[in-house]
PDB file of C-alpha atoms in Angstrom:
ATOM      1  CA  MET U 218      74.584 -39.534 -23.103  1.00 49.00           C
ATOM      2  CA  GLN U 219      72.495 -42.235 -24.285  1.00 51.00           C
ATOM      3  CA  ASP U 220      73.503 -46.167 -24.823  1.00 53.00           C
ATOM      4  CA  GLY U 221      74.849 -45.846 -28.399  1.00 54.00           C
ATOM      5  CA  ALA U 222      75.048 -41.913 -29.490  1.00 66.00           C
ATOM      6  CA  ALA U 223      78.246 -40.879 -30.712  1.00 77.00           C
ATOM      7  CA  PRO U 224      80.154 -39.150 -27.469  1.00 86.00           C
ATOM      8  CA  PRO U 225      79.886 -35.256 -27.034  1.00 94.00           C
ATOM      9  CA  LEU U 226      82.225 -32.874 -28.679  1.00 96.00           C
ATOM     10  CA  LEU U 227      84.330 -30.078 -27.265  1.00 97.00           C
ATOM     11  CA  ALA U 228      84.008 -26.082 -28.061  1.00 98.00           C
ATOM     12  CA  LEU U 229      85.345 -23.349 -26.984  1.00 98.00           C
ATOM     13  CA  ASP U 230      84.853 -19.960 -28.759  1.00 97.00           C
ATOM     14  CA  ILE U 231      87.342 -17.653 -28.790  1.00 96.00           C
ATOM     15  CA  GLY U 232      86.344 -13.828 -28.967  1.00 92.00           C
ATOM     16  CA  GLY U 233      88.130 -10.541 -28.072  1.00 88.00           C
ATOM     17  CA  THR U 234      85.408  -9.875 -25.337  1.00 90.00           C
ATOM     18  CA  SER U 235      85.072 -13.663 -23.913  1.00 94.00           C
ATOM     19  CA  ILE U 236      86.409 -16.732 -24.058  1.00 97.00           C
ATOM     20  CA  ARG U 237      83.389 -19.773 -24.452  1.00 97.00           C
ATOM     21  CA  ALA U 238      83.794 -23.555 -23.386  1.00 98.00           C
ATOM     22  CA  ALA U 239      81.077 -26.196 -24.111  1.00 97.00           C
ATOM     23  CA  LEU U 240      80.007 -29.854 -24.614  1.00 97.00           C
ATOM     24  CA  ILE U 241      77.596 -30.912 -27.769  1.00 96.00           C
ATOM     25  CA  GLU U 242      75.424 -33.287 -28.290  1.00 93.00           C
ATOM     26  CA  ASP U 243      73.430 -33.957 -31.920  1.00 88.00           C
ATOM     27  CA  GLY U 244      74.124 -30.083 -33.120  1.00 88.00           C
ATOM     28  CA  ARG U 245      72.962 -29.399 -29.178  1.00 91.00           C
ATOM     29  CA  VAL U 246      74.643 -27.329 -26.765  1.00 94.00           C
ATOM     30  CA  THR U 247      74.468 -29.464 -23.342  1.00 91.00           C
ATOM     31  CA  GLY U 248      76.901 -27.439 -21.002  1.00 89.00           C
ATOM     32  CA  ARG U 249      78.954 -24.580 -21.142  1.00 93.00           C
ATOM     33  CA  HIS U 250      82.136 -22.181 -19.096  1.00 95.00           C
ATOM     34  CA  GLU U 251      82.110 -18.898 -19.865  1.00 96.00           C
ATOM     35  CA  THR U 252      85.388 -16.800 -18.991  1.00 97.00           C
ATOM     36  CA  HIS U 253      86.281 -12.365 -19.967  1.00 96.00           C
ATOM     37  CA  THR U 254      89.157 -12.669 -22.163  1.00 96.00           C
ATOM     38  CA  PRO U 255      92.557 -11.678 -20.730  1.00 96.00           C
ATOM     39  CA  LYS U 256      93.570  -7.822 -21.411  1.00 95.00           C
ATOM     40  CA  PRO U 257      95.877  -7.785 -22.877  1.00 95.00           C
ATOM     41  CA  ALA U 258      94.519 -10.350 -25.210  1.00 96.00           C
ATOM     42  CA  PHE U 259      98.742 -11.876 -25.770  1.00 97.00           C
ATOM     43  CA  PRO U 260      98.481 -15.185 -26.875  1.00 97.00           C
ATOM     44  CA  ASP U 261     100.189 -17.534 -23.878  1.00 98.00           C
ATOM     45  CA  ALA U 262      97.401 -16.398 -21.758  1.00 98.00           C
ATOM     46  CA  VAL U 263      94.617 -16.780 -24.067  1.00 98.00           C
ATOM     47  CA  ILE U 264      95.389 -19.893 -25.027  1.00 98.00           C
ATOM     48  CA  ALA U 265      95.723 -20.567 -20.573  1.00 98.00           C
ATOM     49  CA  ALA U 266      92.011 -19.220 -20.151  1.00 98.00           C
ATOM     50  CA  ALA U 267      90.836 -21.321 -22.819  1.00 98.00           C
ATOM     51  CA  LEU U 268      93.170 -24.362 -21.430  1.00 98.00           C
ATOM     52  CA  GLY U 269      91.524 -23.647 -17.724  1.00 97.00           C
ATOM     53  CA  LEU U 270      88.236 -23.046 -19.143  1.00 97.00           C
ATOM     54  CA  ALA U 271      87.855 -26.280 -21.140  1.00 97.00           C
ATOM     55  CA  ALA U 272      90.003 -28.291 -18.916  1.00 97.00           C
ATOM     56  CA  PRO U 273      86.604 -30.039 -16.891  1.00 95.00           C
ATOM     57  CA  LEU U 274      84.765 -30.665 -20.059  1.00 96.00           C
ATOM     58  CA  VAL U 275      87.392 -32.907 -21.412  1.00 96.00           C
ATOM     59  CA  PRO U 276      86.279 -36.197 -19.879  1.00 94.00           C
ATOM     60  CA  GLN U 277      83.639 -36.189 -21.913  1.00 91.00           C
ATOM     61  CA  ALA U 278      84.592 -34.897 -24.530  1.00 95.00           C
ATOM     62  CA  SER U 279      86.065 -37.040 -27.803  1.00 94.00           C
ATOM     63  CA  ALA U 280      87.478 -33.940 -30.532  1.00 96.00           C
ATOM     64  CA  LEU U 281      87.816 -30.431 -29.714  1.00 98.00           C
ATOM     65  CA  GLY U 282      86.513 -27.788 -32.171  1.00 98.00           C
ATOM     66  CA  VAL U 283      87.748 -24.200 -31.909  1.00 98.00           C
ATOM     67  CA  ALA U 284      85.988 -20.338 -33.005  1.00 97.00           C
ATOM     68  CA  CYS U 285      88.870 -17.881 -33.490  1.00 96.00           C
ATOM     69  CA  ALA U 286      88.559 -14.166 -34.561  1.00 90.00           C
ATOM     70  CA  GLY U 287      91.448 -13.455 -36.940  1.00 91.00           C
ATOM     71  CA  ALA U 288      92.534 -15.430 -40.361  1.00 92.00           C
ATOM     72  CA  THR U 289      92.907 -19.624 -39.683  1.00 93.00           C
ATOM     73  CA  ALA U 290      94.819 -21.749 -41.548  1.00 92.00           C
ATOM     74  CA  GLY U 291      96.676 -25.145 -41.001  1.00 92.00           C
ATOM     75  CA  GLY U 292      95.034 -24.627 -37.621  1.00 95.00           C
ATOM     76  CA  ARG U 293      97.615 -21.276 -36.853  1.00 96.00           C
ATOM     77  CA  VAL U 294      95.807 -18.168 -36.142  1.00 96.00           C
ATOM     78  CA  THR U 295      96.702 -14.366 -37.057  1.00 94.00           C
ATOM     79  CA  ALA U 296      94.867 -12.084 -35.714  1.00 92.00           C
ATOM     80  CA  THR U 297      93.353  -9.043 -38.354  1.00 85.00           C
ATOM     81  CA  ALA U 298      92.428  -7.007 -35.528  1.00 81.00           C
ATOM     82  CA  ALA U 299      95.868  -6.558 -33.893  1.00 85.00           C
ATOM     83  CA  HIS U 300      94.432  -3.955 -31.393  1.00 86.00           C
ATOM     84  CA  THR U 301      92.224  -6.874 -30.367  1.00 88.00           C
ATOM     85  CA  PHE U 302      94.583 -10.143 -30.285  1.00 94.00           C
ATOM     86  CA  PRO U 303      98.340  -8.181 -30.251  1.00 96.00           C
ATOM     87  CA  SER U 304     101.046 -10.480 -30.761  1.00 97.00           C
ATOM     88  CA  TRP U 305      98.712 -12.855 -32.256  1.00 97.00           C
ATOM     89  CA  THR U 306     100.899 -13.818 -35.781  1.00 97.00           C
ATOM     90  CA  ASP U 307     100.745 -17.619 -37.417  1.00 96.00           C
ATOM     91  CA  ILE U 308     100.093 -19.027 -33.707  1.00 98.00           C
ATOM     92  CA  PRO U 309      99.802 -22.786 -33.474  1.00 98.00           C
ATOM     93  CA  LEU U 310      96.420 -22.787 -31.980  1.00 98.00           C
ATOM     94  CA  ALA U 311      95.339 -26.331 -32.815  1.00 98.00           C
ATOM     95  CA  GLU U 312      98.491 -27.834 -31.835  1.00 98.00           C
ATOM     96  CA  ARG U 313      98.739 -25.415 -28.224  1.00 98.00           C
ATOM     97  CA  LEU U 314      95.211 -26.764 -27.350  1.00 98.00           C
ATOM     98  CA  GLY U 315      94.897 -29.825 -29.244  1.00 97.00           C
ATOM     99  CA  THR U 316      98.207 -30.660 -26.716  1.00 98.00           C
ATOM    100  CA  GLY U 317      97.279 -29.336 -23.828  1.00 98.00           C
ATOM    101  CA  LEU U 318      93.944 -31.071 -23.422  1.00 98.00           C
ATOM    102  CA  GLY U 319      94.623 -34.733 -24.765  1.00 97.00           C
ATOM    103  CA  LEU U 320      91.814 -34.225 -27.467  1.00 97.00           C
ATOM    104  CA  PRO U 321      92.422 -33.741 -31.241  1.00 96.00           C
ATOM    105  CA  CYS U 322      91.888 -30.170 -32.824  1.00 97.00           C
ATOM    106  CA  ALA U 323      90.566 -28.140 -35.426  1.00 97.00           C
ATOM    107  CA  VAL U 324      90.826 -24.646 -35.611  1.00 97.00           C
ATOM    108  CA  LEU U 325      88.286 -21.856 -37.824  1.00 97.00           C
ATOM    109  CA  ASN U 326      87.685 -18.769 -37.762  1.00 95.00           C
ATOM    110  CA  ASP U 327      84.410 -17.417 -35.941  1.00 94.00           C
ATOM    111  CA  ALA U 328      82.652 -16.475 -38.689  1.00 95.00           C
ATOM    112  CA  ARG U 329      83.635 -19.458 -41.071  1.00 97.00           C
ATOM    113  CA  ALA U 330      82.933 -21.591 -37.521  1.00 97.00           C
ATOM    114  CA  ALA U 331      79.119 -20.206 -37.657  1.00 97.00           C
ATOM    115  CA  ALA U 332      78.687 -20.588 -41.167  1.00 98.00           C
ATOM    116  CA  TRP U 333      79.652 -24.080 -40.897  1.00 97.00           C
ATOM    117  CA  GLY U 334      76.827 -24.852 -37.736  1.00 97.00           C
ATOM    118  CA  GLU U 335      73.932 -22.817 -39.220  1.00 97.00           C
ATOM    119  CA  PHE U 336      74.849 -24.991 -42.917  1.00 97.00           C
ATOM    120  CA  ALA U 337      74.411 -28.102 -40.144  1.00 95.00           C
ATOM    121  CA  ALA U 338      72.212 -27.556 -38.123  1.00 95.00           C
ATOM    122  CA  GLY U 339      70.385 -23.922 -38.327  1.00 96.00           C
ATOM    123  CA  ALA U 340      68.978 -21.460 -41.517  1.00 97.00           C
ATOM    124  CA  GLY U 341      71.152 -22.961 -44.040  1.00 97.00           C
ATOM    125  CA  ARG U 342      69.916 -27.183 -44.002  1.00 96.00           C
ATOM    126  CA  GLY U 343      69.391 -28.109 -47.109  1.00 95.00           C
ATOM    127  CA  ALA U 344      71.235 -25.293 -49.176  1.00 95.00           C
ATOM    128  CA  GLY U 345      73.762 -26.563 -51.203  1.00 90.00           C
ATOM    129  CA  GLU U 346      75.274 -22.836 -51.659  1.00 97.00           C
ATOM    130  CA  PHE U 347      74.657 -21.004 -48.119  1.00 98.00           C
ATOM    131  CA  MET U 348      76.152 -17.876 -46.702  1.00 98.00           C
ATOM    132  CA  PHE U 349      76.627 -16.574 -43.147  1.00 98.00           C
ATOM    133  CA  ILE U 350      76.699 -13.214 -42.689  1.00 98.00           C
ATOM    134  CA  THR U 351      77.001 -11.386 -38.866  1.00 96.00           C
ATOM    135  CA  VAL U 352      76.563  -8.179 -38.898  1.00 96.00           C
ATOM    136  CA  SER U 353      78.154  -6.889 -35.503  1.00 92.00           C
ATOM    137  CA  THR U 354      80.643  -5.328 -34.338  1.00 89.00           C
ATOM    138  CA  GLY U 355      82.330  -5.329 -37.030  1.00 90.00           C
ATOM    139  CA  VAL U 356      81.050  -7.925 -40.389  1.00 94.00           C
ATOM    140  CA  GLY U 357      81.971 -11.061 -40.829  1.00 94.00           C
ATOM    141  CA  ALA U 358      81.210 -13.810 -43.380  1.00 97.00           C
ATOM    142  CA  GLY U 359      81.462 -17.499 -44.324  1.00 97.00           C
ATOM    143  CA  LEU U 360      80.632 -19.647 -47.331  1.00 98.00           C
ATOM    144  CA  VAL U 361      79.622 -22.903 -47.738  1.00 97.00           C
ATOM    145  CA  LEU U 362      79.352 -24.672 -51.422  1.00 97.00           C
ATOM    146  CA  GLY U 363      78.602 -27.355 -52.928  1.00 96.00           C
ATOM    147  CA  GLY U 364      77.395 -28.662 -49.135  1.00 95.00           C
ATOM    148  CA  ARG U 365      81.331 -27.808 -48.064  1.00 96.00           C
ATOM    149  CA  LEU U 366      82.574 -25.574 -46.124  1.00 96.00           C
ATOM    150  CA  HIS U 367      85.467 -22.887 -48.175  1.00 96.00           C
ATOM    151  CA  LEU U 368      88.573 -22.891 -46.713  1.00 94.00           C
ATOM    152  CA  ALA U 369      91.461 -20.841 -48.220  1.00 89.00           C
ATOM    153  CA  ALA U 370      94.907 -21.166 -47.886  1.00 87.00           C
ATOM    154  CA  ASN U 371      96.075 -18.055 -46.401  1.00 84.00           C
ATOM    155  CA  GLY U 372      93.093 -17.708 -44.118  1.00 81.00           C
ATOM    156  CA  LEU U 373      90.897 -15.331 -45.948  1.00 83.00           C
ATOM    157  CA  ASP U 374      87.602 -17.566 -47.146  1.00 88.00           C
ATOM    158  CA  ALA U 375      85.397 -15.123 -46.855  1.00 91.00           C
ATOM    159  CA  GLU U 376      86.513 -11.497 -45.557  1.00 91.00           C
ATOM    160  CA  LEU U 377      83.372  -9.821 -46.784  1.00 94.00           C
ATOM    161  CA  GLY U 378      83.642  -7.256 -44.420  1.00 92.00           C
ATOM    162  CA  PHE U 379      86.962  -5.608 -46.484  1.00 89.00           C
ATOM    163  CA  VAL U 380      85.352  -6.371 -49.701  1.00 93.00           C
ATOM    164  CA  SER U 381      85.468  -2.102 -51.229  1.00 90.00           C
ATOM    165  CA  VAL U 382      82.892  -0.477 -51.526  1.00 90.00           C
ATOM    166  CA  PRO U 383      82.054   4.179 -52.000  1.00 86.00           C
ATOM    167  CA  ALA U 384      82.841   5.673 -48.235  1.00 79.00           C
ATOM    168  CA  ALA U 385      80.151   8.147 -48.217  1.00 72.00           C
ATOM    169  CA  TRP U 386      80.269   7.871 -44.146  1.00 55.00           C
ATOM    170  CA  SER U 387      84.208   8.503 -43.023  1.00 51.00           C
ATOM    171  CA  PRO U 388      84.429  11.549 -39.696  1.00 49.00           C
ATOM    172  CA  GLY U 389      86.286   9.979 -37.373  1.00 52.00           C
ATOM    173  CA  MET U 390      87.044   6.588 -38.801  1.00 51.00           C
ATOM    174  CA  GLU U 391      90.840   5.331 -40.606  1.00 55.00           C
ATOM    175  CA  VAL U 392      89.867   4.447 -44.015  1.00 51.00           C
ATOM    176  CA  PRO U 393      92.054   3.376 -46.316  1.00 53.00           C
ATOM    177  CA  ALA U 394      93.433   5.618 -48.672  1.00 54.00           C
ATOM    178  CA  LEU U 395      91.395   3.986 -51.974  1.00 55.00           C
ATOM    179  CA  GLY U 396      89.899   7.600 -53.222  1.00 62.00           C
ATOM    180  CA  PRO U 397      86.747   6.955 -52.450  1.00 76.00           C
ATOM    181  CA  LEU U 398      86.358   3.948 -51.737  1.00 83.00           C
ATOM    182  CA  GLY U 399      86.749   2.461 -47.954  1.00 84.00           C
ATOM    183  CA  PRO U 400      85.976  -1.479 -46.145  1.00 89.00           C
ATOM    184  CA  LEU U 401      82.337  -2.749 -46.268  1.00 93.00           C
ATOM    185  CA  GLU U 402      82.805  -2.843 -42.539  1.00 92.00           C
ATOM    186  CA  PHE U 403      83.302   0.745 -42.428  1.00 90.00           C
ATOM    187  CA  GLU U 404      80.165   1.219 -43.441  1.00 92.00           C
ATOM    188  CA  THR U 405      77.518  -0.931 -42.186  1.00 95.00           C
ATOM    189  CA  SER U 406      79.082  -2.611 -39.587  1.00 94.00           C
ATOM    190  CA  GLY U 407      77.894  -1.913 -35.390  1.00 94.00           C
ATOM    191  CA  THR U 408      80.769   0.191 -34.971  1.00 92.00           C
ATOM    192  CA  ALA U 409      80.379   2.246 -38.108  1.00 93.00           C
ATOM    193  CA  LEU U 410      76.321   3.499 -36.345  1.00 96.00           C
ATOM    194  CA  ASN U 411      77.315   4.309 -33.322  1.00 95.00           C
ATOM    195  CA  GLU U 412      79.525   6.566 -35.143  1.00 93.00           C
ATOM    196  CA  ARG U 413      76.546   7.182 -37.226  1.00 94.00           C
ATOM    197  CA  ALA U 414      74.425   7.478 -33.974  1.00 96.00           C
ATOM    198  CA  ARG U 415      76.426   9.549 -32.611  1.00 95.00           C
ATOM    199  CA  LEU U 416      76.436  12.240 -35.390  1.00 93.00           C
ATOM    200  CA  LEU U 417      72.836  12.242 -35.327  1.00 95.00           C
ATOM    201  CA  GLY U 418      72.632  13.091 -31.742  1.00 96.00           C
ATOM    202  CA  HIS U 419      71.650   9.431 -30.336  1.00 97.00           C
ATOM    203  CA  PRO U 420      73.573   7.603 -28.134  1.00 97.00           C
ATOM    204  CA  ASP U 421      74.335   4.170 -29.985  1.00 97.00           C
ATOM    205  CA  ALA U 422      73.449   1.732 -33.167  1.00 96.00           C
ATOM    206  CA  ARG U 423      71.249   0.366 -30.826  1.00 96.00           C
ATOM    207  CA  ALA U 424      68.921   3.771 -30.616  1.00 98.00           C
ATOM    208  CA  LEU U 425      69.635   5.190 -33.885  1.00 97.00           C
ATOM    209  CA  CYS U 426      67.998   1.084 -35.547  1.00 98.00           C
ATOM    210  CA  ASP U 427      65.588   1.823 -33.017  1.00 98.00           C
ATOM    211  CA  ALA U 428      64.717   5.383 -34.063  1.00 98.00           C
ATOM    212  CA  ALA U 429      64.924   3.873 -37.751  1.00 98.00           C
ATOM    213  CA  GLU U 430      61.884   1.434 -37.007  1.00 97.00           C
ATOM    214  CA  ALA U 431      59.604   4.099 -34.968  1.00 97.00           C
ATOM    215  CA  GLY U 432      59.567   5.963 -38.261  1.00 97.00           C
ATOM    216  CA  ASP U 433      62.418   8.313 -37.871  1.00 97.00           C
ATOM    217  CA  ALA U 434      63.350   9.700 -41.652  1.00 97.00           C
ATOM    218  CA  VAL U 435      67.016  10.489 -40.643  1.00 96.00           C
ATOM    219  CA  ALA U 436      68.054   7.372 -38.585  1.00 97.00           C
ATOM    220  CA  ASP U 437      66.143   5.307 -41.116  1.00 97.00           C
ATOM    221  CA  THR U 438      68.739   7.273 -44.154  1.00 95.00           C
ATOM    222  CA  ALA U 439      71.756   5.722 -41.793  1.00 95.00           C
ATOM    223  CA  TYR U 440      70.107   2.266 -40.912  1.00 97.00           C
ATOM    224  CA  THR U 441      69.194   1.643 -44.615  1.00 97.00           C
ATOM    225  CA  HIS U 442      72.584   2.640 -45.735  1.00 95.00           C
ATOM    226  CA  SER U 443      74.064  -0.156 -43.718  1.00 96.00           C
ATOM    227  CA  ALA U 444      71.175  -2.427 -45.003  1.00 97.00           C
ATOM    228  CA  ALA U 445      71.599  -1.507 -48.363  1.00 97.00           C
ATOM    229  CA  ARG U 446      75.137  -2.258 -48.676  1.00 96.00           C
ATOM    230  CA  ILE U 447      75.044  -5.365 -47.258  1.00 98.00           C
ATOM    231  CA  ALA U 448      72.536  -6.375 -49.721  1.00 98.00           C
ATOM    232  CA  TRP U 449      74.915  -4.778 -52.723  1.00 97.00           C
ATOM    233  CA  LYS U 450      77.304  -7.127 -51.585  1.00 97.00           C
ATOM    234  CA  ILE U 451      74.626 -10.370 -51.357  1.00 98.00           C
ATOM    235  CA  ALA U 452      74.294  -9.548 -54.861  1.00 97.00           C
ATOM    236  CA  ASP U 453      77.406  -9.723 -55.737  1.00 97.00           C
ATOM    237  CA  VAL U 454      78.948 -13.065 -53.949  1.00 97.00           C
ATOM    238  CA  ALA U 455      75.476 -14.220 -55.772  1.00 97.00           C
ATOM    239  CA  ALA U 456      76.642 -13.439 -59.503  1.00 96.00           C
ATOM    240  CA  LEU U 457      79.545 -14.658 -58.969  1.00 96.00           C
ATOM    241  CA  LEU U 458      78.788 -18.039 -56.788  1.00 96.00           C
ATOM    242  CA  GLY U 459      75.378 -19.117 -57.501  1.00 96.00           C
ATOM    243  CA  VAL U 460      74.993 -18.839 -53.137  1.00 97.00           C
ATOM    244  CA  THR U 461      70.724 -19.716 -53.035  1.00 97.00           C
ATOM    245  CA  ARG U 462      70.354 -18.875 -49.226  1.00 98.00           C
ATOM    246  CA  VAL U 463      71.643 -16.037 -46.617  1.00 98.00           C
ATOM    247  CA  ALA U 464      71.054 -16.235 -43.016  1.00 98.00           C
ATOM    248  CA  LEU U 465      71.906 -12.538 -40.952  1.00 98.00           C
ATOM    249  CA  GLY U 466      73.133 -13.037 -37.589  1.00 96.00           C
ATOM    250  CA  GLY U 467      74.488 -10.558 -35.101  1.00 93.00           C
ATOM    251  CA  SER U 468      72.899  -7.705 -32.755  1.00 93.00           C
ATOM    252  CA  VAL U 469      72.243  -5.770 -35.799  1.00 96.00           C
ATOM    253  CA  GLY U 470      71.826  -8.205 -38.319  1.00 96.00           C
ATOM    254  CA  LEU U 471      69.358 -10.265 -36.396  1.00 95.00           C
ATOM    255  CA  ARG U 472      66.915  -7.212 -35.794  1.00 96.00           C
ATOM    256  CA  PRO U 473      63.738  -7.570 -37.524  1.00 96.00           C
ATOM    257  CA  GLY U 474      63.721  -3.969 -39.717  1.00 97.00           C
ATOM    258  CA  TYR U 475      67.459  -5.307 -40.786  1.00 98.00           C
ATOM    259  CA  LEU U 476      66.373  -8.132 -41.872  1.00 98.00           C
ATOM    260  CA  ALA U 477      63.808  -6.190 -44.321  1.00 98.00           C
ATOM    261  CA  ARG U 478      65.525  -3.253 -45.141  1.00 98.00           C
ATOM    262  CA  VAL U 479      68.391  -5.883 -47.095  1.00 98.00           C
ATOM    263  CA  GLN U 480      65.774  -8.010 -48.220  1.00 98.00           C
ATOM    264  CA  GLU U 481      63.769  -4.287 -49.813  1.00 98.00           C
ATOM    265  CA  ALA U 482      67.614  -3.096 -51.323  1.00 97.00           C
ATOM    266  CA  LEU U 483      68.015  -7.270 -53.005  1.00 97.00           C
ATOM    267  CA  ALA U 484      64.096  -6.615 -54.499  1.00 97.00           C
ATOM    268  CA  HIS U 485      66.573  -4.283 -57.229  1.00 96.00           C
ATOM    269  CA  PHE U 486      68.495  -6.262 -58.424  1.00 96.00           C
ATOM    270  CA  PRO U 487      67.781  -9.108 -61.017  1.00 95.00           C
ATOM    271  CA  ALA U 488      66.309 -12.406 -59.524  1.00 95.00           C
ATOM    272  CA  ARG U 489      68.618 -15.075 -60.180  1.00 94.00           C
ATOM    273  CA  TYR U 490      70.723 -12.656 -57.966  1.00 95.00           C
ATOM    274  CA  ARG U 491      68.310 -12.209 -55.043  1.00 96.00           C
ATOM    275  CA  PRO U 492      69.349 -15.027 -53.294  1.00 97.00           C
ATOM    276  CA  GLU U 493      66.728 -16.238 -50.148  1.00 98.00           C
ATOM    277  CA  VAL U 494      68.088 -13.869 -47.113  1.00 98.00           C
ATOM    278  CA  VAL U 495      66.823 -15.100 -43.565  1.00 98.00           C
ATOM    279  CA  HIS U 496      67.699 -14.759 -40.072  1.00 97.00           C
ATOM    280  CA  ALA U 497      70.170 -17.127 -38.926  1.00 97.00           C
ATOM    281  CA  GLU U 498      68.845 -19.843 -36.197  1.00 97.00           C
ATOM    282  CA  LEU U 499      71.342 -20.904 -34.031  1.00 96.00           C
ATOM    283  CA  GLY U 500      72.273 -17.230 -32.292  1.00 91.00           C
ATOM    284  CA  ALA U 501      75.731 -16.832 -30.206  1.00 89.00           C
ATOM    285  CA  ASP U 502      75.946 -20.848 -29.905  1.00 94.00           C
ATOM    286  CA  ALA U 503      76.933 -21.065 -33.561  1.00 95.00           C
ATOM    287  CA  GLY U 504      80.144 -20.979 -33.748  1.00 95.00           C
ATOM    288  CA  LEU U 505      80.361 -23.581 -31.657  1.00 97.00           C
ATOM    289  CA  ILE U 506      78.380 -25.715 -32.999  1.00 97.00           C
ATOM    290  CA  GLY U 507      79.955 -25.473 -36.299  1.00 97.00           C
ATOM    291  CA  ALA U 508      83.674 -25.636 -34.760  1.00 97.00           C
ATOM    292  CA  ALA U 509      82.202 -28.810 -33.158  1.00 96.00           C
ATOM    293  CA  LEU U 510      80.770 -30.209 -36.016  1.00 96.00           C
ATOM    294  CA  TRP U 511      83.574 -29.525 -38.182  1.00 96.00           C
ATOM    295  CA  ALA U 512      86.353 -30.943 -35.537  1.00 95.00           C
ATOM    296  CA  ARG U 513      84.068 -34.183 -36.169  1.00 91.00           C
ATOM    297  CA  GLY U 514      84.483 -34.512 -39.252  1.00 81.00           C
ATOM    298  CA  GLN U 515      87.859 -33.593 -39.461  1.00 73.00           C
ATOM    299  CA  GLY U 516      88.770 -36.667 -37.617  1.00 50.00           C
TER     300      GLY U 516
END
């Protein structure tokens, strides 16, 4: 750290596959550690792993920001995917991690943290009304409105993956009893594309997307199905909230072909409901950076 510079921030990103800890300086990752998330991911086991991973970085840090999957409110976390995070109901994560590491701590949902990171240091810079969408295993999102991260008291701040769309694709999937409707995530995510891929004879979503981008018309129908529904909901959000820029992230969302298909589908909507859609810039570090910068702002 240079003389006069702000002290580094410590960030944790707690996901179903891995836990990552990093030091953040000037919106950049300057040191990192990573470990596998314990299985099963019960709260005590995950918190112990996170404390052990972050502890070596604490002496350099001034505050702790945490990005975590699930509904977060007031520093407490409740899993929205109980099969991934069993027994996570109203867990006081900020208190337990902050006390354990001796740092002031703020907790955000992982997609909301990524949204704040992209707004502050990535593709959302300069946009007052901004949305980040990750299309990966699931579909997550975060909203910045009037330059402020939108946070709801119940933790449901921007659950784009669970808004309803026509359930055209449901073989083998648990679609709720909503008549012909199902969650957007079941139609558009990498998990959904994996299902389409197997039905169409491809090994996985990546192979399906590769085939579509290489000109396979049948694969492209499934690929475009996902992108078009994401575009539809982007237009809805623009109409409701005046969002002017959207950044796509995640393993599916960052594909050039996916962005192109979203933009093409969005072109069918009136111009005032077509925000600029770009790729996210910070990659997998968006949540770490966003959580850390959020924690500094809460200090």
